[in-house]
CSV table of C-alpha atoms and ligand atoms in Angstrom, one decimal:
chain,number,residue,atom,x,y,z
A,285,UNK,CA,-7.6,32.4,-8.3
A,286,UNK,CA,-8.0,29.4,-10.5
A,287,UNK,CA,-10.0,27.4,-9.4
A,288,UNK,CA,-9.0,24.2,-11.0
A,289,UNK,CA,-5.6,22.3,-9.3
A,290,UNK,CA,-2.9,21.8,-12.0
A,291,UNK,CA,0.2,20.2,-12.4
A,292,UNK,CA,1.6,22.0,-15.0
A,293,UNK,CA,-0.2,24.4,-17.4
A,294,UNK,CA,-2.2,21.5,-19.5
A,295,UNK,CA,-2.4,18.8,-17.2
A,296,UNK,CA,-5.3,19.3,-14.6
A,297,UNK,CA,-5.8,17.0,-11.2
A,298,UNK,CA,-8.8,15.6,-10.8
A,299,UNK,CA,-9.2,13.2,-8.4
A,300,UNK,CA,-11.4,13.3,-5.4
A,301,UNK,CA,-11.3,12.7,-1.7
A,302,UNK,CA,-13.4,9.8,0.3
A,303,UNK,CA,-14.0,11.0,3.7
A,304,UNK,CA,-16.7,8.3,3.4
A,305,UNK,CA,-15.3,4.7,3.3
A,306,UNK,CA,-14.6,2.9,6.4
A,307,UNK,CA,-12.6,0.0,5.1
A,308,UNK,CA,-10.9,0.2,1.7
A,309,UNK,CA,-11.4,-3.1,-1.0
A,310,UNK,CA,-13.8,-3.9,2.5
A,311,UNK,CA,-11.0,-4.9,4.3
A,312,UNK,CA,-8.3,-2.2,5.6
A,313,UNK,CA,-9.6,0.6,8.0
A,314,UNK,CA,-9.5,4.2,7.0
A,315,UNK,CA,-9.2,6.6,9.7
A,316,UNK,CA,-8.0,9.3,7.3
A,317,UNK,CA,-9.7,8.6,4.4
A,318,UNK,CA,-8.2,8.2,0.9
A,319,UNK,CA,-8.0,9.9,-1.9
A,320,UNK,CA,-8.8,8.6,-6.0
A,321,UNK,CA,-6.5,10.2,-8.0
A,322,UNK,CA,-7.4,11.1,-11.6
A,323,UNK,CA,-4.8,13.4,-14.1
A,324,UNK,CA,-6.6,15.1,-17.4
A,325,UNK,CA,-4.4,16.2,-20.2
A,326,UNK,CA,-5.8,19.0,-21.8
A,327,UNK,CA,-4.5,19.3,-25.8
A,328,UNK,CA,-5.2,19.0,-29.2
A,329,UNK,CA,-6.1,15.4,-28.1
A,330,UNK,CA,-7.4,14.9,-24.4
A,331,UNK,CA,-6.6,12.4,-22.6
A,332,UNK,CA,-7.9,11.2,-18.6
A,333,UNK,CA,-5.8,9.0,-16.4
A,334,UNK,CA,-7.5,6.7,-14.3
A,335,UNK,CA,-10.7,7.4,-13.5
A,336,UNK,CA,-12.2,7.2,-9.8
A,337,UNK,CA,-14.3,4.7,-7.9
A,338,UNK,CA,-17.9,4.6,-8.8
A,339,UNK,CA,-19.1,6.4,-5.8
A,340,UNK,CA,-17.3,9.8,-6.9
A,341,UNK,CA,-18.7,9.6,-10.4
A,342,UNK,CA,-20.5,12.7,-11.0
A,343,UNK,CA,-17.5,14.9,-9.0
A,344,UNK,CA,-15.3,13.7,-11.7
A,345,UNK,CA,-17.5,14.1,-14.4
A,346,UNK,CA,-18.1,17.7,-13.2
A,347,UNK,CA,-14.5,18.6,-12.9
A,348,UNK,CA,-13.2,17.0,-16.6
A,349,UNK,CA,-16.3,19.3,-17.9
A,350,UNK,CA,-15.6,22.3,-15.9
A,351,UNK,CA,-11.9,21.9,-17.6
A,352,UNK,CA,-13.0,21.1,-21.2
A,353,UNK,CA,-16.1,22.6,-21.4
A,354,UNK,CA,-18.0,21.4,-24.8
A,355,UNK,CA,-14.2,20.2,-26.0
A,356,UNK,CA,-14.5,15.9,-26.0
A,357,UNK,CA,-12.5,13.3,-24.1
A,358,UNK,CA,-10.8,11.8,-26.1
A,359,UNK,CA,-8.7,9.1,-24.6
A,360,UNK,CA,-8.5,7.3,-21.1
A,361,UNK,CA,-5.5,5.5,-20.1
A,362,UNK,CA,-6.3,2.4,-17.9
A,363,UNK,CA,-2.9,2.1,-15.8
A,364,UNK,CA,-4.7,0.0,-13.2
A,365,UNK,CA,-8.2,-1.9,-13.5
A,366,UNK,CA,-9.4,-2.0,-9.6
A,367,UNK,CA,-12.9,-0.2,-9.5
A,368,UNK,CA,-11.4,2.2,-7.1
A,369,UNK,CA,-9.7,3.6,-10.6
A,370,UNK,CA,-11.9,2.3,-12.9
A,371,UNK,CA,-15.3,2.4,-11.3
A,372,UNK,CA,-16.3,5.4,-13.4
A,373,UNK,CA,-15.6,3.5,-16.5
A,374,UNK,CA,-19.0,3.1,-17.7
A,375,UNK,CA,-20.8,6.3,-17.3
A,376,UNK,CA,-17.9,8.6,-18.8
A,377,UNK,CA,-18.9,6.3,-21.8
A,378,UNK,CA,-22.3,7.7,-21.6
A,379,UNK,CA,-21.1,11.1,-21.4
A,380,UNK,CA,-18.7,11.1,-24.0
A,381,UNK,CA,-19.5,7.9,-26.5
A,382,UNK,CA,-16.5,8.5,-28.7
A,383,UNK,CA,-13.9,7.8,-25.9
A,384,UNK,CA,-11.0,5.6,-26.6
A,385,UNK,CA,-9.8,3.5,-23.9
A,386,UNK,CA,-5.9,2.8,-24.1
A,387,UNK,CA,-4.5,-0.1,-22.0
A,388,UNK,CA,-2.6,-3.5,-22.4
A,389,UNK,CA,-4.0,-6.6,-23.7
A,390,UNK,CA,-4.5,-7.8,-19.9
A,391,UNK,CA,-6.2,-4.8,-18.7
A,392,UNK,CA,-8.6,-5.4,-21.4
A,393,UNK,CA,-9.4,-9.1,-20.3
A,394,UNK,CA,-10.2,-7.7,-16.8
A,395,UNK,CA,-12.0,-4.6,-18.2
A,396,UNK,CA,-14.5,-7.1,-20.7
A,397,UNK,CA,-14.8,-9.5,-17.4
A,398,UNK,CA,-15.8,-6.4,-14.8
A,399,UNK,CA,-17.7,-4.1,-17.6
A,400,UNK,CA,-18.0,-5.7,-20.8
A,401,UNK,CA,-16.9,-4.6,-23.9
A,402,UNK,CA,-15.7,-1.7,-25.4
A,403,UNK,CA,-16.2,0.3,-28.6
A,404,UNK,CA,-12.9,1.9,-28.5
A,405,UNK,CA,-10.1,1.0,-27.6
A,406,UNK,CA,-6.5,1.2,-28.4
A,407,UNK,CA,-4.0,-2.3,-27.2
A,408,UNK,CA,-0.4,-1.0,-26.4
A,409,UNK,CA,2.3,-2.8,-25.5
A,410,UNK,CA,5.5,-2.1,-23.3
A,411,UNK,CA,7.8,1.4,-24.7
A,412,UNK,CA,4.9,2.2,-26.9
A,413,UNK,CA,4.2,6.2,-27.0
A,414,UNK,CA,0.8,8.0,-27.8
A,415,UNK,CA,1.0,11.9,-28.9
A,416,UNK,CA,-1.4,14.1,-28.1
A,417,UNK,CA,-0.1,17.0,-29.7
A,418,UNK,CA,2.1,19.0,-27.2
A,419,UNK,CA,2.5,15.8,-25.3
A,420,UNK,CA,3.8,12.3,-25.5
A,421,UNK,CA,2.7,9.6,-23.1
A,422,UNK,CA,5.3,6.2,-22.6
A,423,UNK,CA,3.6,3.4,-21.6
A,424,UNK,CA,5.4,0.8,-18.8
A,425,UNK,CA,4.3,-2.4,-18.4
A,426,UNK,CA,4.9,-3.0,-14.7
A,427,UNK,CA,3.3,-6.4,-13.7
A,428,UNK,CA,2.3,-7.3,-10.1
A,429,UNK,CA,2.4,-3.6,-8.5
A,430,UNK,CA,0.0,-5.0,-7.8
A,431,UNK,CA,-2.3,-7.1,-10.2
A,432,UNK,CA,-0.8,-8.3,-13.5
A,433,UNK,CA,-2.2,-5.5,-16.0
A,434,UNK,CA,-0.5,-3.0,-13.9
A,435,UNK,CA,1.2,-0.2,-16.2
A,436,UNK,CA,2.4,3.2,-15.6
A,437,UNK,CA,2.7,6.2,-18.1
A,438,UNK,CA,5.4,8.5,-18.7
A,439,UNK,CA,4.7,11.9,-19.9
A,440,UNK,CA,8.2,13.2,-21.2
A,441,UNK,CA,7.7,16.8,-22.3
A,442,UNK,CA,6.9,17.8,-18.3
A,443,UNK,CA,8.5,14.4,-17.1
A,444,UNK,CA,5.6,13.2,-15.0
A,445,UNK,CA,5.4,9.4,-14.2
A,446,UNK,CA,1.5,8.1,-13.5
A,447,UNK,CA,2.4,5.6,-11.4
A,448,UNK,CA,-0.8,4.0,-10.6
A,449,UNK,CA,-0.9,2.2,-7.4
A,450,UNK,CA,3.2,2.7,-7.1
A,451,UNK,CA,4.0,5.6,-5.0
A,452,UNK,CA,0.7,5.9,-3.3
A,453,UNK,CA,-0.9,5.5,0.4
A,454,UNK,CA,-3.7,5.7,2.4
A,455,UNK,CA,-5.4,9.5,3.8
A,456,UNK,CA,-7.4,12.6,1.9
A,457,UNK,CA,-5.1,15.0,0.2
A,458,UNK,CA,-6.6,18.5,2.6
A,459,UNK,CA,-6.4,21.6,1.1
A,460,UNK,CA,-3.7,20.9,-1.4
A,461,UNK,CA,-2.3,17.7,-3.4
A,462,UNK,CA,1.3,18.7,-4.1
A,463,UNK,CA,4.1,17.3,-1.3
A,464,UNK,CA,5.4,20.3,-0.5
A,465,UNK,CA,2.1,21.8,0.6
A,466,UNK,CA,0.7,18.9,2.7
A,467,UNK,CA,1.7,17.6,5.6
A,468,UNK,CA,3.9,14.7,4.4
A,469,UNK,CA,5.0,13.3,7.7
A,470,UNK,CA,1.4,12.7,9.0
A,471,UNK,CA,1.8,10.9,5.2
A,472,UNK,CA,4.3,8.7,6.2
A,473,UNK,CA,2.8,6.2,8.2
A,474,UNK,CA,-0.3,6.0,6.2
A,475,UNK,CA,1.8,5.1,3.1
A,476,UNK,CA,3.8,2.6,5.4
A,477,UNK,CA,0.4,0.7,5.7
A,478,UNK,CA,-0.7,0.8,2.4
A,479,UNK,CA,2.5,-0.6,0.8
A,480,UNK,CA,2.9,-3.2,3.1
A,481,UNK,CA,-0.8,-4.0,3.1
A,482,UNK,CA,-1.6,-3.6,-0.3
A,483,UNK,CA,1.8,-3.7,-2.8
A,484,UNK,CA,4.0,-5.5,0.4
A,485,UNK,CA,3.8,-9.0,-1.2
A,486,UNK,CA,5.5,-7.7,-4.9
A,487,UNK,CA,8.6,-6.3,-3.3
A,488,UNK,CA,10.5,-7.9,-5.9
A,489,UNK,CA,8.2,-6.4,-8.8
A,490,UNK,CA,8.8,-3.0,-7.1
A,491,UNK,CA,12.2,-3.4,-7.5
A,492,UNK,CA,11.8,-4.6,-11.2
A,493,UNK,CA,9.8,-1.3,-11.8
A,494,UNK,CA,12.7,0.6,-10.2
A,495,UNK,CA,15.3,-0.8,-12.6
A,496,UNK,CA,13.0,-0.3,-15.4
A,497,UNK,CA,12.3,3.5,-14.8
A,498,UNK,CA,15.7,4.6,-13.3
A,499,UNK,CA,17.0,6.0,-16.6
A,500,UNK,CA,13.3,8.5,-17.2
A,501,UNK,CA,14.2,11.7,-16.4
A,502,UNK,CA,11.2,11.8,-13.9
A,503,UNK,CA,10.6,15.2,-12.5
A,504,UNK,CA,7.1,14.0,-11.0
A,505,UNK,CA,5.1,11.5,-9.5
A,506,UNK,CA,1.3,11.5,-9.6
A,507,UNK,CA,0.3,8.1,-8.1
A,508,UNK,CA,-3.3,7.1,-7.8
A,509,UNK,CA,-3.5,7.8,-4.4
A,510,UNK,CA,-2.0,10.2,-1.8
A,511,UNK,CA,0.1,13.7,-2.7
A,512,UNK,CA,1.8,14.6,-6.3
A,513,UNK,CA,5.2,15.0,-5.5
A,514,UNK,CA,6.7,17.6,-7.3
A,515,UNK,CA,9.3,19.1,-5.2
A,516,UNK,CA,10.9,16.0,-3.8
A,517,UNK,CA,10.4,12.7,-5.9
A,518,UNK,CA,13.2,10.9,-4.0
A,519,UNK,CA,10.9,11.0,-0.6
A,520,UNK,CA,8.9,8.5,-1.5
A,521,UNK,CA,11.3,6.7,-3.8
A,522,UNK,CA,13.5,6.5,-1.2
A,523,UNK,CA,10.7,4.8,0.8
A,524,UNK,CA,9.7,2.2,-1.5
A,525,UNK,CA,12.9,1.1,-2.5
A,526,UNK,CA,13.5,0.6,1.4
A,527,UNK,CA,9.8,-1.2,2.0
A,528,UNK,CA,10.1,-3.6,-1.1
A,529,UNK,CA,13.7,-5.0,-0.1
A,530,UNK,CA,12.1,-5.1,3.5
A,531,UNK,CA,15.2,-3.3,4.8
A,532,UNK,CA,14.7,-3.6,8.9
A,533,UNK,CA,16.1,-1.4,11.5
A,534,UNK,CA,16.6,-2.6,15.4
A,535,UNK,CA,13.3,-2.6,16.3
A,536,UNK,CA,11.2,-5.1,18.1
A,537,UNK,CA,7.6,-5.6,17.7
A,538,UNK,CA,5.7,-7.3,20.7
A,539,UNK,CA,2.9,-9.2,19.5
A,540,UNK,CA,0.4,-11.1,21.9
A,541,UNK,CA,-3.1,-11.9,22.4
A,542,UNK,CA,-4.6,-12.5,25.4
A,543,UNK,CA,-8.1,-13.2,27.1
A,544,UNK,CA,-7.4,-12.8,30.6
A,545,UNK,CA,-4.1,-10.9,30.7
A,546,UNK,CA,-2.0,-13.8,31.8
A,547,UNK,CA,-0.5,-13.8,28.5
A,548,UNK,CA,-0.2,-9.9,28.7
A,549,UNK,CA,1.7,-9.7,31.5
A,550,UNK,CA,4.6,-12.1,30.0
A,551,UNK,CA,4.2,-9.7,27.2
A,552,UNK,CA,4.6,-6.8,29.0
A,553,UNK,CA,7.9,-7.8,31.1
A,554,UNK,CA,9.5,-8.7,28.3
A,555,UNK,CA,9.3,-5.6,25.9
A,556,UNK,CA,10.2,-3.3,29.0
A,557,UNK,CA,12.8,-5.9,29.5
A,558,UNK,CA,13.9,-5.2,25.5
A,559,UNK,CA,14.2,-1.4,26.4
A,560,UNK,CA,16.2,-2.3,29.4
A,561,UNK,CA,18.8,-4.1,27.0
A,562,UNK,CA,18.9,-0.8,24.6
A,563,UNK,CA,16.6,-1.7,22.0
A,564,UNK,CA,15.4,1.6,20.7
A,565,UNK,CA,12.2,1.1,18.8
A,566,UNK,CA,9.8,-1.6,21.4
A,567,UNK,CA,6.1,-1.5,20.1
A,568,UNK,CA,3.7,-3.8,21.4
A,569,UNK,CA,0.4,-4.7,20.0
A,570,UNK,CA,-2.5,-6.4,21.5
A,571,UNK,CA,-3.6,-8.4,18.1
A,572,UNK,CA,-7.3,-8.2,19.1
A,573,UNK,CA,-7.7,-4.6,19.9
A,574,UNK,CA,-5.5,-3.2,16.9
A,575,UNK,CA,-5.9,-3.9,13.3
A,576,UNK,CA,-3.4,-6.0,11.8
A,577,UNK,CA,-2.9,-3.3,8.8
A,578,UNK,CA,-0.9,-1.2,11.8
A,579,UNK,CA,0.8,-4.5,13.0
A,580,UNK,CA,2.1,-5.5,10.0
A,581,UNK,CA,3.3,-2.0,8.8
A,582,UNK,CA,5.2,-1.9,11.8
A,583,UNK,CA,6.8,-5.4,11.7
A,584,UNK,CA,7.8,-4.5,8.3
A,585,UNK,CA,10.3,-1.8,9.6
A,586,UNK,CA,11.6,-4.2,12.4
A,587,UNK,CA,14.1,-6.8,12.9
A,588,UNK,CA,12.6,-8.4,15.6
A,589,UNK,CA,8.9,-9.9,16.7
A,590,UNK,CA,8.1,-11.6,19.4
A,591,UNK,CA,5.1,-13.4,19.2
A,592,UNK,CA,3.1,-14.5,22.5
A,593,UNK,CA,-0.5,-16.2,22.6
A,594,UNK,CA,-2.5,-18.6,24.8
A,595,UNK,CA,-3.9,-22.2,23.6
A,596,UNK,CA,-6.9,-21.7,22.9
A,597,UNK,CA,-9.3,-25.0,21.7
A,598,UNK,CA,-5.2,-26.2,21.4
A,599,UNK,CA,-4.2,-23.9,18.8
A,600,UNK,CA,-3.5,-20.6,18.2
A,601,UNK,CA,-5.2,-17.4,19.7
A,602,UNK,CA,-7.2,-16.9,16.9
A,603,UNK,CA,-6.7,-12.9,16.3
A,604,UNK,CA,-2.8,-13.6,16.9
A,605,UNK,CA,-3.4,-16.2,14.0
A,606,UNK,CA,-4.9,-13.5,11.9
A,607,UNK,CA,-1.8,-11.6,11.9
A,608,UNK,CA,0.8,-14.6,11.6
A,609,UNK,CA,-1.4,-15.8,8.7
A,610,UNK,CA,-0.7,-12.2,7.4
A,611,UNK,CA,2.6,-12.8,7.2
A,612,UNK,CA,2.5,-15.7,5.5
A,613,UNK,CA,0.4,-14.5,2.8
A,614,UNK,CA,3.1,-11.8,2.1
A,615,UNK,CA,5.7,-14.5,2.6
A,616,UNK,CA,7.6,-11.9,4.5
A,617,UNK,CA,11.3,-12.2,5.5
A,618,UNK,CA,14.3,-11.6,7.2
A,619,UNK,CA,13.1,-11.5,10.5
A,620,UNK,CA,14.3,-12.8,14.0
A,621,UNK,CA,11.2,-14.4,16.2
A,622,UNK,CA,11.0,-15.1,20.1
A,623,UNK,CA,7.8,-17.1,20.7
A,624,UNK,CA,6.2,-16.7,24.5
A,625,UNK,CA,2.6,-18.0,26.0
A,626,UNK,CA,0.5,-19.7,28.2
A,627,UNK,CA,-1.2,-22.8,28.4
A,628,UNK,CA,-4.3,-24.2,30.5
A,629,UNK,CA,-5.0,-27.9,30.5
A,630,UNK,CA,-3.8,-28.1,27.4
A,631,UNK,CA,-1.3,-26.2,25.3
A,632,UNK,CA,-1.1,-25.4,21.7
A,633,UNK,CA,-0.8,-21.7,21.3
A,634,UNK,CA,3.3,-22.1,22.1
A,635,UNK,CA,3.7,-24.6,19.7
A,636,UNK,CA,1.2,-23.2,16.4
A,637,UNK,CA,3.9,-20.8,17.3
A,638,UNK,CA,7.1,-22.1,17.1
A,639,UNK,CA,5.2,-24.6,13.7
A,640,UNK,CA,4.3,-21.4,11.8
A,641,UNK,CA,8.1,-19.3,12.5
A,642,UNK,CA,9.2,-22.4,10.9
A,643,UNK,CA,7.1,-22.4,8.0
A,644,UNK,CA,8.0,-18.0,7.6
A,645,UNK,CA,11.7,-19.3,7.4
A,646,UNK,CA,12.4,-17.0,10.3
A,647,UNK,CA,15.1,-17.1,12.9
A,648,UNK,CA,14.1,-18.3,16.2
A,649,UNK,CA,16.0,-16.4,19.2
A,650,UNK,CA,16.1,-18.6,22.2
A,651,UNK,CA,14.1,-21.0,24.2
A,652,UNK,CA,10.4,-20.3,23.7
A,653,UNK,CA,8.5,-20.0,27.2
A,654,UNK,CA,5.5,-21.6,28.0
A,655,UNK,CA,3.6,-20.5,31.5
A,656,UNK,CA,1.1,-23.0,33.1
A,657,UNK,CA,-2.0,-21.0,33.7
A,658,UNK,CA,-0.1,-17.9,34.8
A,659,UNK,CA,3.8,-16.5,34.7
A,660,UNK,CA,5.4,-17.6,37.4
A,661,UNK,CA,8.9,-15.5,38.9
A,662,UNK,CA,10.4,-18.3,36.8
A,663,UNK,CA,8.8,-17.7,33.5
A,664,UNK,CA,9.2,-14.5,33.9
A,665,UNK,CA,12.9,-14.6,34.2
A,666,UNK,CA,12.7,-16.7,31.3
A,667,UNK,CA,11.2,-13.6,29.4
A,668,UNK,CA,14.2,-11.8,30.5
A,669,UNK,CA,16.5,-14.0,29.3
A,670,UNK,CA,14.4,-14.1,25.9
A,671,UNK,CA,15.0,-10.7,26.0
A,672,UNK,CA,18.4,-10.2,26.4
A,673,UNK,CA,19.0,-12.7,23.4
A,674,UNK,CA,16.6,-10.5,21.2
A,675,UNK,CA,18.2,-7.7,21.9
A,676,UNK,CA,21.4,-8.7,20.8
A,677,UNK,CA,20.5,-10.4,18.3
A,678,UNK,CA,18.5,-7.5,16.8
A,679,UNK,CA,21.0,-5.2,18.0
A,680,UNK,CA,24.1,-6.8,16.5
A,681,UNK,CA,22.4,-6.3,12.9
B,47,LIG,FE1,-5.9,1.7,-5.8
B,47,LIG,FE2,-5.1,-1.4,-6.6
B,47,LIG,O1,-6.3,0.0,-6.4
């Protein structure tokens, strides 16, 4: 058995998993872990893509030397700057001197601001090509997925896209790296959370990408992060193209925060009222127990939120604020909002509420309800009625 994973006879994986990291870029949890994808291209010229994050230096170092032996590197295509790619910049200079780094004139501003500068290095711009001998890589300049260098590279005697960021998602690639030998549905949530977390706020540079690489004759996708799909591109395709228009089914997400369960409970009546009135997909998430990664990957999906907090110092519960401000920052659309809570001697929560659906440019569904202390049998019935009018609205498309 070789040892060594490839993708097709010359072009080696060798990227790395991090079981390690709890919180990726320090902010987003990872249960599963994550891989750092890295692609070598073994030829008369060789060439690495990406490189890892700093960490998982020496495994990639081991691996590109266990491929080429005594043979140099010769090139390193910078798709994407972010240390987790290009944390291993600096001492695969020390290991191989001669190294030419090939990016775009922007990756190189980042690259001199994080690293310094370099030695080597080759500028390209958008559609140009770089032969290696038995292969030519196309270089795509696609902006904002997610910071501005962001490129990808076409190589178009195998037809493999490295997509960089594009195409990726959270959780370690276990035991193998290729879709049809992982487990790609325990992918699919993971890669739900990353794009909406991570790429969510450039669905329209997404979409730019996909216009730009429709007519490649792709018959690959090695992203940065998650499985090389070589047996069904159009899986994840499919998926991103969905997630960056923001397409929404007739779901309802329940949203609420609550201190002493008063607020819960107007919660609670509600969503089981939702099921009552056929809503098929009712998730409800207490804001300060669950990270707002899984919130907003599951808002994205829906048509519906209903958002429920109590005042609290006459504002906003503040982990309920945490996500609303999380939509904001992704400017996130097309969405329907029913806004519930509870107030004390003062109020606040309600109407930070109803202020910041205003601000999203979201639909409000009916009249918002505000319980005094606790939900009376009236409030409650007014969390029916909500209910009933998100439900048709969500379900009426
Ligand atoms: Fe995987 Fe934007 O870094």
């Amino acid at each position: 058995m070789d040892r060594h994973i490839k993708l097709t006879a010359n072009i080696h994986y060798v990227g790395v998993n991090d079981r390690r990291t709890e919180l990726f870029e320090n902010l987003w949890p990872l249960p599963e872990g994550i891989s750092y994808n890295a692609y070598l291209i073994r030829d008369r010229k060789n060439v690495l893509i990406d490189t890892v994050e700093i960490s998982k230096t020496d495994a990639l170092i081991r691996e590109i030397r266990s491929v080429l032996g005594d043979r140099p590197l010769d090139y390193l295509v910078v798709n994407h700057t972010e240390p987790d790619h290009s944390g291993a910049l600096g001492a695969l200079l020390k290991e191989w001197p001669g190294l030419c780094i090939v990016g775009n004139k922007v990756t190189f501003r980042f690259l001199d601001g994080f690293y310094g500068e370099w030695k080597h290095k080759k500028i390209i711009e958008h559609g140009d090509t770089l032969d290696t001998g038995r292969h030519r890589l196309r270089f795509f300049s696609t902006p904002m997925i997610h910071w501005p260098e962001t490129m990808m590279t076409f190589e178009e005697h195998e037809g493999i896209l490295f997509s960089g960021d594009a195409f990726g998602g959270f959780k370690t690639l276990d035991a193998s790296i290729f879709d049809d030998e992982v487990d790609l549905q325990a992918f699919d949530n993971e890669m739900r959370r990353y794009y909406t977390n991570i790429v969510g706020k450039y669905g329209k540079n997404v979409q730019r990408a996909f216009a730009l690489l429709k007519p490649l004759p792709v018959k690959m996708i090695a992203s940065t992060h998650g499985p090389v799909f070589r047996s069904d591109p159009e899986w994840v395709l499919s998926r991103y193209d969905r997630w960056s228009r923001e397409e929404t089914g007739p779901g309802v997400t329940v949203i609420f925060g609550s201190m002493y369960g008063h607020t819960e409970a107007m919660a609670e009546h509600l969503a089981r009222a939702l099921r009552a009135y056929g809503v098929p997909d009712v998730k409800v998430f207490d804001a300060s127990k669950t990270h707002s990664s899984y919130i907003l990957s599951a808002v994205w999906e829906c048509r519906g939120v209903v958002l429920a907090s109590p005042a609290y110092n006459n504002d906003l519960f503040p982990s309920v604020k945490n996500v609303v401000d999380k939509f904001l920052e992704r400017k996130m659309h097309k969405r329907c909002a029913a806004v519930i809570g509870t107030a004390t001697w003062s109020g606040g929560g309600v109407k930070q509420l109803i202020k910041r659906v205003g601000e999203l440019g979201w639909e409000t569904v009916g009249d918002p309800v505000e319980a005094k202390y606790s939900a009376d049998e009236s409030d409650l019935d007014a969390c029916k009625r909500l209910a009933k009018a998100m439900a048709e609205k969500v379900l009426s498309g």
